[in-house]
Amino acid sequence: MTQPPKSSAAPPGTAVPTMPALPPQSDRSGAPAPRRTPAATPARRTALAEGVDQLRAAATTEPGRLRAIGALLALLVVAFGAVAAWQTDSRATAADDVLHHSQPLSSDAAAIYRSLADADTMAASGYLAGLQEPPATREQYEKDIKTAAAKLVTAAANTDPGSSSAAIITDLNELLPQYKGLVESARANNRQGFPVGGAYLRAANDTMQNQMLPKAQKLYKNENARLNDDYGNATPYPWFAIALGLLALGGLAWAQRRNYQRTNRVLNSGLVAASATTAVVLLWMVVGHTVARAGLNDSFDHGVKSLNVLHDAQIASLKARSDENLILVSRGAETKTLANKEVVDAYDWGYDQEIAALGRGLKLADSLADDSAGREPVTVANKSMQEWKSRHETVSDANNEGDYQKARSGVIGDNKSTGECFTSVDKSLNLALTHETEEFRQSAGDGLDAMTGLTAGAAVLALLGAAGAVLGIGRRLSEYR
């Protein structure tokens, strides 16, 4: 009978003997062997690092290099086209502003000044005429006031809210009815023969000369500053785009030379097409901007400069005429103390200052005129001014001798009066202004036309050039498949 196997389990309560620890292994010399530590798990690389490695490995092969070259060339050509389109568009926009916004607004600001000054002249002329104010004088006064009001509306519509010009326009719109009220009070008292009418007219003139005209002149200067800014934005060469264009052409030339050295093939059609389109854009941009600069600079030198001088000359003639009328209206009531303590008639002194400014302006306008059509009306205006000065001396002599009627006839009479000379000066200056305005429009228009289509053309041709570069490199890559 088979005995059951003895259980190896110790009885309860019996201690289980432990196995003695094995001594550490030793090498032949008897020294204990070092303990082995578990090998560290390598850190997992990121997808970016692996991608960089793959690109680096690809770049060591010719197909990889060709792909990198193609991408770089395409990027250069596209960047050149984008920058060329951006810089050309900004200059074309500024040139358009010069032609259609800045200069017309500058002329409108000058027209506001001129209309206000002429209204003041007509008001004084009408008062000086006495009870029977000439209808033509009154009509011209009303026309000047309406013109100034209309031009102020136009200026307000094209001025940034909160700007200095907007504040000036607001002030002028408030002063204009005040001025009209003073003139109407002067006319009403003059028709009744009340001398107080002269005081109202002098108050109106003071409002015009010391408040309205200085503000109108400030508005004119602001618009001229904006015009100068637009010229400054329209005329510079697009140097950044030109530099990128030259860099792109250099890169394309280097790629073609590299291709020739490795394949002995003289031309790669794709790279040649890319080089041709890049060169066309670069040449078109340089020539277009050169022609545009020439036109814009000519419009400034022979248009804007002449217009500014002629505007100033016309304003001086209007102020001189107003002062001449007020000499007889005030009859010495307004005086001015000069630096040498001499006391003079304020309006007589003002006339001398303005007629001298008119002479300087006509001399400068004659030097700026670049053709006979622009020079001839200035010559006529100068002759009329000289005659005006001669007749004014006769009027001054009569007034100083107490012959008021003779002096008055010499100023507003129908025969050989200073008024005839003033009318001739004003008419001649208007002819010169019309001619110079056309000169400006022609030159500025030529400058703007030189950039027509350049923005879109640069963008389209650059895209075609980039496509040509990619196709050219792609054809070379196909040889490795």
Short mmCIF file of C-alpha atoms in Angstrom, two decimals:
data_model
loop_
_atom_site.label_atom_id
_atom_site.label_comp_id
_atom_site.label_asym_id
_atom_site.label_seq_id
_atom_site.Cartn_x
_atom_site.Cartn_y
_atom_site.Cartn_z
CA MET A 1 0.00 0.00 0.00
CA THR A 2 1.41 3.29 -1.09
CA GLN A 3 2.09 5.92 1.55
CA PRO A 4 0.90 9.48 0.81
CA PRO A 5 3.65 12.00 0.26
CA LYS A 6 4.74 13.92 3.21
CA SER A 7 3.70 17.51 3.27
CA SER A 8 6.55 19.99 2.97
CA ALA A 9 4.62 22.63 4.78
CA ALA A 10 5.86 23.32 8.26
CA PRO A 11 3.55 22.73 11.10
CA PRO A 12 1.86 25.79 12.47
CA GLY A 13 4.04 27.82 14.71
CA THR A 14 7.24 26.44 13.25
CA ALA A 15 9.68 28.99 11.87
CA VAL A 16 10.60 28.58 8.24
CA PRO A 17 14.34 28.68 7.69
CA THR A 18 15.52 31.28 5.20
CA MET A 19 18.06 30.64 2.49
CA PRO A 20 21.34 32.42 3.01
CA ALA A 21 22.02 35.30 0.56
CA LEU A 22 24.31 34.35 -2.26
CA PRO A 23 27.57 36.14 -2.23
CA PRO A 24 28.12 38.52 -5.12
CA GLN A 25 29.85 37.05 -8.08
CA SER A 26 33.45 37.88 -8.41
CA ASP A 27 35.82 37.89 -11.28
CA ARG A 28 38.95 35.79 -11.35
CA SER A 29 40.80 38.31 -9.25
CA GLY A 30 38.29 37.84 -6.50
CA ALA A 31 36.87 41.37 -6.70
CA PRO A 32 33.10 41.56 -6.58
CA ALA A 33 31.46 42.33 -9.93
CA PRO A 34 29.52 45.63 -10.17
CA ARG A 35 25.80 45.48 -10.13
CA ARG A 36 24.06 45.93 -13.47
CA THR A 37 21.61 48.83 -13.69
CA PRO A 38 18.68 48.59 -16.12
CA ALA A 39 19.36 50.30 -19.49
CA ALA A 40 17.63 53.76 -19.83
CA THR A 41 14.77 53.93 -22.32
CA PRO A 42 15.74 56.32 -25.18
CA ALA A 43 13.63 59.56 -25.32
CA ARG A 44 11.10 59.57 -28.11
CA ARG A 45 11.94 62.13 -30.84
CA THR A 46 9.40 64.70 -31.92
CA ALA A 47 7.88 64.73 -35.37
CA LEU A 48 9.54 68.09 -36.03
CA ALA A 49 13.00 66.74 -35.24
CA GLU A 50 12.41 63.71 -37.42
CA GLY A 51 11.19 65.96 -40.22
CA VAL A 52 14.31 68.10 -39.94
CA ASP A 53 16.47 65.03 -40.14
CA GLN A 54 14.62 63.80 -43.18
CA LEU A 55 15.03 67.18 -44.86
CA ARG A 56 18.72 67.22 -44.00
CA ALA A 57 19.14 63.75 -45.41
CA ALA A 58 17.19 64.69 -48.53
CA ALA A 59 19.31 67.79 -49.03
CA THR A 60 22.39 65.65 -49.35
CA THR A 61 20.96 64.19 -52.56
CA GLU A 62 20.65 66.01 -55.84
CA PRO A 63 16.83 65.65 -56.04
CA GLY A 64 16.57 67.10 -52.55
CA ARG A 65 18.77 70.02 -53.47
CA LEU A 66 16.72 70.68 -56.60
CA ARG A 67 13.49 70.73 -54.61
CA ALA A 68 14.97 73.24 -52.15
CA ILE A 69 16.25 75.41 -55.00
CA GLY A 70 12.88 75.34 -56.75
CA ALA A 71 11.03 76.32 -53.57
CA LEU A 72 13.46 79.16 -52.87
CA LEU A 73 13.25 80.53 -56.42
CA ALA A 74 9.45 80.41 -56.42
CA LEU A 75 9.38 82.18 -53.04
CA LEU A 76 11.74 84.92 -54.26
CA VAL A 77 9.76 85.59 -57.44
CA VAL A 78 6.40 85.62 -55.61
CA ALA A 79 7.80 87.93 -52.90
CA PHE A 80 9.13 90.26 -55.57
CA GLY A 81 5.75 90.38 -57.31
CA ALA A 82 3.88 90.97 -54.05
CA VAL A 83 6.16 93.80 -52.91
CA ALA A 84 6.19 95.35 -56.39
CA ALA A 85 2.38 95.31 -56.52
CA TRP A 86 2.12 96.75 -53.00
CA GLN A 87 4.60 99.59 -53.51
CA THR A 88 3.31 100.41 -56.97
CA ASP A 89 -0.29 100.50 -55.76
CA SER A 90 0.57 102.85 -52.88
CA ARG A 91 2.33 105.24 -55.27
CA ALA A 92 -0.46 105.08 -57.84
CA THR A 93 -2.99 105.83 -55.10
CA ALA A 94 -0.95 108.85 -53.96
CA ALA A 95 -0.62 110.07 -57.57
CA ASP A 96 -4.39 109.74 -58.00
CA ASP A 97 -4.90 111.74 -54.81
CA VAL A 98 -2.61 114.47 -56.16
CA LEU A 99 -4.62 114.74 -59.37
CA HIS A 100 -8.16 114.26 -58.11
CA HIS A 101 -8.17 115.24 -54.43
CA SER A 102 -5.25 117.16 -52.93
CA GLN A 103 -4.66 119.74 -55.65
CA PRO A 104 -8.38 120.42 -56.30
CA LEU A 105 -8.90 120.87 -52.55
CA SER A 106 -5.89 123.17 -52.39
CA SER A 107 -7.40 125.21 -55.23
CA ASP A 108 -10.75 125.21 -53.41
CA ALA A 109 -9.05 126.56 -50.29
CA ALA A 110 -7.44 129.27 -52.40
CA ALA A 111 -10.85 129.99 -53.96
CA ILE A 112 -12.34 130.42 -50.46
CA TYR A 113 -9.66 132.97 -49.61
CA ARG A 114 -10.01 134.71 -52.95
CA SER A 115 -13.83 134.83 -52.77
CA LEU A 116 -13.77 136.27 -49.27
CA ALA A 117 -11.18 138.89 -50.22
CA ASP A 118 -13.14 139.80 -53.35
CA ALA A 119 -16.39 140.04 -51.39
CA ASP A 120 -14.69 142.51 -49.05
CA THR A 121 -13.45 144.49 -52.04
CA MET A 122 -16.91 144.57 -53.63
CA ALA A 123 -18.51 145.62 -50.34
CA ALA A 124 -16.12 148.57 -50.07
CA SER A 125 -16.60 149.47 -53.74
CA GLY A 126 -20.37 149.37 -53.38
CA TYR A 127 -20.30 151.56 -50.30
CA LEU A 128 -17.95 154.03 -51.95
CA ALA A 129 -20.37 154.34 -54.89
CA GLY A 130 -22.85 156.07 -52.58
CA LEU A 131 -26.62 155.77 -52.61
CA GLN A 132 -26.73 154.18 -56.07
CA GLU A 133 -24.68 151.02 -55.65
CA PRO A 134 -23.87 149.57 -59.09
CA PRO A 135 -25.86 146.34 -59.69
CA ALA A 136 -22.77 144.61 -61.08
CA THR A 137 -20.87 145.31 -57.87
CA ARG A 138 -23.70 143.95 -55.74
CA GLU A 139 -24.05 140.85 -57.92
CA GLN A 140 -20.34 140.15 -57.69
CA TYR A 141 -20.47 140.50 -53.90
CA GLU A 142 -23.35 138.00 -53.66
CA LYS A 143 -21.56 135.64 -56.04
CA ASP A 144 -18.41 135.76 -53.93
CA ILE A 145 -20.32 134.99 -50.74
CA LYS A 146 -22.10 132.03 -52.38
CA THR A 147 -18.84 130.72 -53.81
CA ALA A 148 -17.13 130.87 -50.43
CA ALA A 149 -20.06 129.09 -48.75
CA ALA A 150 -20.15 126.35 -51.41
CA LYS A 151 -16.40 125.78 -51.26
CA LEU A 152 -16.58 125.55 -47.46
CA VAL A 153 -19.16 122.77 -47.82
CA THR A 154 -16.89 120.91 -50.24
CA ALA A 155 -13.90 121.34 -47.96
CA ALA A 156 -15.87 120.12 -44.94
CA ALA A 157 -16.92 116.96 -46.81
CA ASN A 158 -13.28 116.12 -47.58
CA THR A 159 -11.75 116.98 -44.21
CA ASP A 160 -11.15 114.54 -41.36
CA PRO A 161 -13.41 115.23 -38.35
CA GLY A 162 -11.52 116.74 -35.45
CA SER A 163 -8.67 118.01 -37.60
CA SER A 164 -7.32 121.55 -37.66
CA SER A 165 -8.93 122.16 -41.03
CA ALA A 166 -12.33 121.02 -39.73
CA ALA A 167 -12.10 123.53 -36.87
CA ILE A 168 -11.17 126.31 -39.28
CA ILE A 169 -14.11 125.51 -41.55
CA THR A 170 -16.46 125.58 -38.57
CA ASP A 171 -15.13 129.01 -37.51
CA LEU A 172 -15.49 130.41 -41.03
CA ASN A 173 -19.05 129.14 -41.28
CA GLU A 174 -19.83 131.00 -38.06
CA LEU A 175 -18.05 134.22 -39.09
CA LEU A 176 -19.52 134.43 -42.59
CA PRO A 177 -23.08 135.40 -41.50
CA GLN A 178 -21.63 137.86 -38.96
CA TYR A 179 -19.65 139.53 -41.72
CA LYS A 180 -22.68 139.68 -43.99
CA GLY A 181 -24.72 141.26 -41.20
CA LEU A 182 -22.15 144.04 -40.74
CA VAL A 183 -22.04 144.70 -44.49
CA GLU A 184 -25.83 144.89 -44.68
CA SER A 185 -25.89 147.32 -41.76
CA ALA A 186 -23.30 149.47 -43.55
CA ARG A 187 -25.36 149.43 -46.78
CA ALA A 188 -28.61 150.26 -44.98
CA ASN A 189 -27.06 153.26 -43.19
CA ASN A 190 -25.28 154.40 -46.33
CA ARG A 191 -28.54 154.46 -48.33
CA GLN A 192 -30.01 156.77 -45.69
CA GLY A 193 -26.94 158.97 -45.65
CA PHE A 194 -25.91 158.08 -42.10
CA PRO A 195 -22.12 158.33 -41.55
CA VAL A 196 -22.29 155.43 -39.10
CA GLY A 197 -22.42 153.18 -42.15
CA GLY A 198 -18.69 153.72 -42.56
CA ALA A 199 -18.09 152.40 -39.04
CA TYR A 200 -20.08 149.25 -39.84
CA LEU A 201 -18.08 148.76 -43.02
CA ARG A 202 -14.79 149.20 -41.17
CA ALA A 203 -15.99 146.65 -38.59
CA ALA A 204 -16.84 144.26 -41.40
CA ASN A 205 -13.44 144.80 -42.96
CA ASP A 206 -11.76 144.25 -39.60
CA THR A 207 -13.64 140.95 -39.20
CA MET A 208 -12.56 139.92 -42.66
CA GLN A 209 -8.93 141.00 -42.47
CA ASN A 210 -8.14 139.95 -38.91
CA GLN A 211 -10.28 136.86 -38.45
CA MET A 212 -11.67 135.35 -41.64
CA LEU A 213 -8.78 135.78 -44.07
CA PRO A 214 -6.13 134.51 -41.61
CA LYS A 215 -8.24 131.41 -41.03
CA ALA A 216 -8.78 130.96 -44.75
CA GLN A 217 -5.03 131.31 -45.28
CA LYS A 218 -4.40 128.64 -42.61
CA LEU A 219 -6.84 126.32 -44.39
CA TYR A 220 -5.01 126.96 -47.65
CA LYS A 221 -1.68 126.10 -46.02
CA ASN A 222 -3.14 122.90 -44.53
CA GLU A 223 -4.38 121.73 -47.92
CA ASN A 224 -1.04 122.59 -49.50
CA ALA A 225 0.69 120.53 -46.81
CA ARG A 226 -1.55 117.57 -47.64
CA LEU A 227 -0.75 118.05 -51.32
CA ASN A 228 2.98 118.02 -50.55
CA ASP A 229 2.54 114.83 -48.52
CA ASP A 230 0.81 113.12 -51.44
CA TYR A 231 3.63 114.19 -53.76
CA GLY A 232 6.10 112.77 -51.24
CA ASN A 233 4.26 109.43 -51.26
CA ALA A 234 3.84 109.29 -55.05
CA THR A 235 7.33 110.11 -56.32
CA PRO A 236 9.90 107.88 -54.49
CA TYR A 237 11.29 104.86 -56.31
CA PRO A 238 10.15 101.45 -54.91
CA TRP A 239 13.65 100.52 -53.79
CA PHE A 240 12.60 97.49 -51.74
CA ALA A 241 10.81 95.95 -54.72
CA ILE A 242 13.74 96.74 -57.01
CA ALA A 243 16.16 95.06 -54.60
CA LEU A 244 13.97 91.95 -54.42
CA GLY A 245 13.69 91.89 -58.21
CA LEU A 246 17.46 92.00 -58.61
CA LEU A 247 17.83 89.28 -55.97
CA ALA A 248 15.30 87.08 -57.77
CA LEU A 249 17.06 87.58 -61.10
CA GLY A 250 20.39 86.73 -59.48
CA GLY A 251 18.95 83.54 -57.99
CA LEU A 252 17.49 82.46 -61.33
CA ALA A 253 20.78 83.14 -63.10
CA TRP A 254 22.67 81.11 -60.49
CA ALA A 255 20.22 78.19 -60.85
CA GLN A 256 20.63 78.16 -64.63
CA ARG A 257 24.42 78.25 -64.33
CA ARG A 258 24.32 75.39 -61.85
CA ASN A 259 22.08 73.43 -64.19
CA TYR A 260 24.53 74.01 -67.05
CA GLN A 261 27.52 72.88 -65.00
CA ARG A 262 25.81 69.60 -64.07
CA THR A 263 24.02 68.73 -67.30
CA ASN A 264 25.88 70.67 -70.00
CA ARG A 265 22.51 72.00 -71.15
CA VAL A 266 22.61 75.67 -72.00
CA LEU A 267 18.94 76.53 -71.41
CA ASN A 268 16.15 75.39 -69.14
CA SER A 269 12.87 76.61 -70.60
CA GLY A 270 11.13 77.01 -67.25
CA LEU A 271 13.95 78.99 -65.68
CA VAL A 272 14.32 81.10 -68.82
CA ALA A 273 10.59 81.91 -68.71
CA ALA A 274 10.83 82.81 -65.01
CA SER A 275 13.83 85.05 -65.68
CA ALA A 276 12.06 86.75 -68.57
CA THR A 277 8.88 87.54 -66.59
CA THR A 278 10.91 88.79 -63.62
CA ALA A 279 12.99 91.02 -65.88
CA VAL A 280 9.84 92.36 -67.58
CA VAL A 281 8.25 93.26 -64.25
CA LEU A 282 11.46 94.88 -63.00
CA LEU A 283 11.97 96.88 -66.20
CA TRP A 284 8.30 97.88 -66.37
CA MET A 285 8.38 99.02 -62.76
CA VAL A 286 11.57 101.07 -63.14
CA VAL A 287 10.52 102.70 -66.42
CA GLY A 288 6.97 103.29 -65.22
CA HIS A 289 8.08 104.96 -62.02
CA THR A 290 10.69 107.02 -63.86
CA VAL A 291 8.06 108.36 -66.28
CA ALA A 292 5.59 108.87 -63.43
CA ARG A 293 8.18 110.78 -61.38
CA ALA A 294 8.98 112.97 -64.36
CA GLY A 295 5.32 113.80 -64.92
CA LEU A 296 4.57 114.43 -61.25
CA ASN A 297 7.69 116.54 -60.74
CA ASP A 298 6.82 118.57 -63.83
CA SER A 299 3.27 119.06 -62.56
CA PHE A 300 4.70 120.38 -59.29
CA ASP A 301 7.43 122.58 -60.75
CA HIS A 302 5.37 124.06 -63.58
CA GLY A 303 1.90 123.59 -62.18
CA VAL A 304 1.56 123.68 -58.40
CA LYS A 305 4.34 126.23 -57.84
CA SER A 306 2.92 128.57 -60.48
CA LEU A 307 -0.61 128.14 -59.14
CA ASN A 308 0.50 128.99 -55.60
CA VAL A 309 2.30 132.12 -56.78
CA LEU A 310 -0.63 133.22 -58.93
CA HIS A 311 -3.10 132.63 -56.09
CA ASP A 312 -0.97 134.77 -53.78
CA ALA A 313 -0.65 137.49 -56.42
CA GLN A 314 -4.40 137.59 -56.99
CA ILE A 315 -5.09 137.76 -53.28
CA ALA A 316 -2.60 140.63 -52.94
CA SER A 317 -4.38 142.51 -55.75
CA LEU A 318 -7.77 142.01 -54.06
CA LYS A 319 -6.47 143.24 -50.71
CA ALA A 320 -4.79 146.20 -52.36
CA ARG A 321 -8.05 147.11 -54.06
CA SER A 322 -9.98 146.77 -50.78
CA ASP A 323 -7.48 149.00 -48.96
CA GLU A 324 -7.64 151.55 -51.77
CA ASN A 325 -11.42 151.78 -51.41
CA LEU A 326 -11.26 151.98 -47.63
CA ILE A 327 -8.81 154.89 -47.80
CA LEU A 328 -11.69 157.00 -49.08
CA VAL A 329 -14.32 155.35 -46.88
CA SER A 330 -12.45 155.88 -43.59
CA ARG A 331 -11.06 159.32 -44.49
CA GLY A 332 -8.16 158.92 -42.10
CA ALA A 333 -10.17 157.39 -39.25
CA GLU A 334 -7.90 154.33 -39.11
CA THR A 335 -4.21 154.96 -38.43
CA LYS A 336 -1.13 152.84 -37.87
CA THR A 337 2.04 153.64 -35.96
CA LEU A 338 5.16 152.39 -37.68
CA ALA A 339 8.38 151.22 -36.04
CA ASN A 340 9.89 154.67 -36.47
CA LYS A 341 6.91 156.17 -34.56
CA GLU A 342 5.46 157.66 -37.74
CA VAL A 343 1.66 157.65 -37.81
CA VAL A 344 0.14 156.80 -41.22
CA ASP A 345 -3.23 155.96 -42.69
CA ALA A 346 -3.71 152.23 -42.02
CA TYR A 347 -5.35 151.51 -45.37
CA ASP A 348 -2.88 153.61 -47.35
CA TRP A 349 -0.04 151.67 -45.71
CA GLY A 350 -1.86 148.39 -46.40
CA TYR A 351 -2.25 149.28 -50.07
CA ASP A 352 1.49 149.92 -50.39
CA GLN A 353 2.29 146.56 -48.80
CA GLU A 354 -0.12 144.59 -50.98
CA ILE A 355 0.80 146.30 -54.25
CA ALA A 356 4.46 145.54 -53.51
CA ALA A 357 3.54 141.87 -52.84
CA LEU A 358 1.64 141.83 -56.13
CA GLY A 359 4.72 143.08 -57.98
CA ARG A 360 6.92 140.39 -56.44
CA GLY A 361 4.36 137.72 -57.22
CA LEU A 362 4.07 138.72 -60.87
CA LYS A 363 7.85 138.72 -61.26
CA LEU A 364 8.07 135.21 -59.80
CA ALA A 365 5.13 133.97 -61.87
CA ASP A 366 6.84 135.21 -65.02
CA SER A 367 9.99 133.26 -64.14
CA LEU A 368 7.98 130.07 -63.49
CA ALA A 369 5.95 130.24 -66.71
CA ASP A 370 7.39 127.73 -69.17
CA ASP A 371 5.62 128.85 -72.35
CA SER A 372 4.24 131.97 -73.99
CA ALA A 373 0.65 131.03 -73.16
CA GLY A 374 1.47 131.18 -69.47
CA ARG A 375 3.78 134.17 -69.68
CA GLU A 376 1.57 136.49 -71.75
CA PRO A 377 -1.26 137.05 -69.22
CA VAL A 378 1.34 137.66 -66.50
CA THR A 379 2.96 140.32 -68.69
CA VAL A 380 -0.42 141.99 -69.23
CA ALA A 381 -1.12 141.89 -65.49
CA ASN A 382 2.25 143.50 -64.76
CA LYS A 383 1.58 146.36 -67.21
CA SER A 384 -1.86 146.91 -65.67
CA MET A 385 -0.32 146.94 -62.21
CA GLN A 386 2.19 149.62 -63.22
CA GLU A 387 -0.64 151.75 -64.61
CA TRP A 388 -2.63 151.11 -61.44
CA LYS A 389 0.22 152.44 -59.30
CA SER A 390 0.49 155.56 -61.48
CA ARG A 391 -3.22 156.30 -61.27
CA HIS A 392 -3.24 155.64 -57.53
CA GLU A 393 -0.66 158.37 -57.04
CA THR A 394 -3.00 160.79 -58.83
CA VAL A 395 -5.87 159.68 -56.59
CA SER A 396 -3.73 160.10 -53.47
CA ASP A 397 -2.74 163.60 -54.51
CA ALA A 398 -6.38 164.59 -55.04
CA ASN A 399 -7.40 163.08 -51.70
CA ASN A 400 -4.57 164.79 -49.83
CA GLU A 401 -5.61 168.11 -51.41
CA GLY A 402 -9.16 167.60 -50.13
CA ASP A 403 -10.72 166.97 -53.57
CA TYR A 404 -12.77 163.95 -52.46
CA GLN A 405 -14.94 163.78 -55.59
CA LYS A 406 -11.94 163.70 -57.90
CA ALA A 407 -10.30 161.03 -55.77
CA ARG A 408 -13.51 159.01 -55.72
CA SER A 409 -13.88 159.22 -59.50
CA GLY A 410 -10.25 158.16 -59.86
CA VAL A 411 -11.00 154.99 -57.91
CA ILE A 412 -14.47 153.89 -59.12
CA GLY A 413 -15.09 156.13 -62.14
CA ASP A 414 -15.81 154.92 -65.66
CA ASN A 415 -12.82 156.59 -67.30
CA LYS A 416 -9.15 156.00 -66.41
CA SER A 417 -9.86 154.85 -62.89
CA THR A 418 -7.80 152.51 -60.78
CA GLY A 419 -10.77 150.15 -60.92
CA GLU A 420 -10.09 149.53 -64.61
CA CYS A 421 -6.52 148.55 -63.81
CA PHE A 422 -7.61 146.24 -61.02
CA THR A 423 -10.13 144.55 -63.33
CA SER A 424 -7.43 144.03 -65.96
CA VAL A 425 -5.03 142.57 -63.38
CA ASP A 426 -7.71 140.24 -62.03
CA LYS A 427 -8.77 139.08 -65.49
CA SER A 428 -5.19 138.41 -66.57
CA LEU A 429 -4.45 136.45 -63.43
CA ASN A 430 -7.56 134.34 -63.96
CA LEU A 431 -6.34 133.50 -67.48
CA ALA A 432 -2.93 132.53 -66.11
CA LEU A 433 -4.52 130.39 -63.41
CA THR A 434 -6.66 128.57 -65.96
CA HIS A 435 -3.62 127.86 -68.14
CA GLU A 436 -1.46 126.61 -65.25
CA THR A 437 -4.28 124.41 -63.97
CA GLU A 438 -4.46 122.70 -67.36
CA GLU A 439 -0.68 122.31 -67.35
CA PHE A 440 -0.86 120.68 -63.95
CA ARG A 441 -3.63 118.29 -64.96
CA GLN A 442 -1.80 117.27 -68.12
CA SER A 443 1.50 116.56 -66.38
CA ALA A 444 -0.02 114.88 -63.33
CA GLY A 445 -2.30 112.83 -65.58
CA ASP A 446 0.71 111.65 -67.61
CA GLY A 447 2.45 110.64 -64.40
CA LEU A 448 -0.58 108.67 -63.20
CA ASP A 449 -1.05 106.99 -66.60
CA ALA A 450 2.54 105.71 -66.50
CA MET A 451 1.59 103.44 -63.59
CA THR A 452 -1.66 102.19 -65.10
CA GLY A 453 -1.88 98.40 -64.98
CA LEU A 454 1.47 98.02 -63.25
CA THR A 455 0.03 96.72 -59.97
CA ALA A 456 -2.00 93.92 -61.54
CA GLY A 457 0.66 93.23 -64.16
CA ALA A 458 3.39 92.78 -61.55
CA ALA A 459 1.28 90.33 -59.55
CA VAL A 460 0.23 88.22 -62.56
CA LEU A 461 3.68 88.09 -64.16
CA ALA A 462 5.28 87.20 -60.83
CA LEU A 463 2.94 84.24 -60.43
CA LEU A 464 3.75 83.12 -63.96
CA GLY A 465 7.46 83.48 -63.20
CA ALA A 466 7.15 81.39 -60.04
CA ALA A 467 5.28 78.71 -61.99
CA GLY A 468 8.04 78.74 -64.63
CA ALA A 469 10.72 78.27 -61.99
CA VAL A 470 8.87 75.33 -60.44
CA LEU A 471 8.27 73.70 -63.83
CA GLY A 472 11.90 74.20 -64.83
CA ILE A 473 13.16 72.51 -61.67
CA GLY A 474 10.46 69.83 -62.02
CA ARG A 475 11.71 68.90 -65.47
CA ARG A 476 15.19 68.37 -64.07
CA LEU A 477 13.77 66.29 -61.21
CA SER A 478 11.95 64.01 -63.66
CA GLU A 479 15.32 62.74 -64.85
CA TYR A 480 15.84 61.03 -61.48
CA ARG A 481 12.64 58.98 -61.62
#
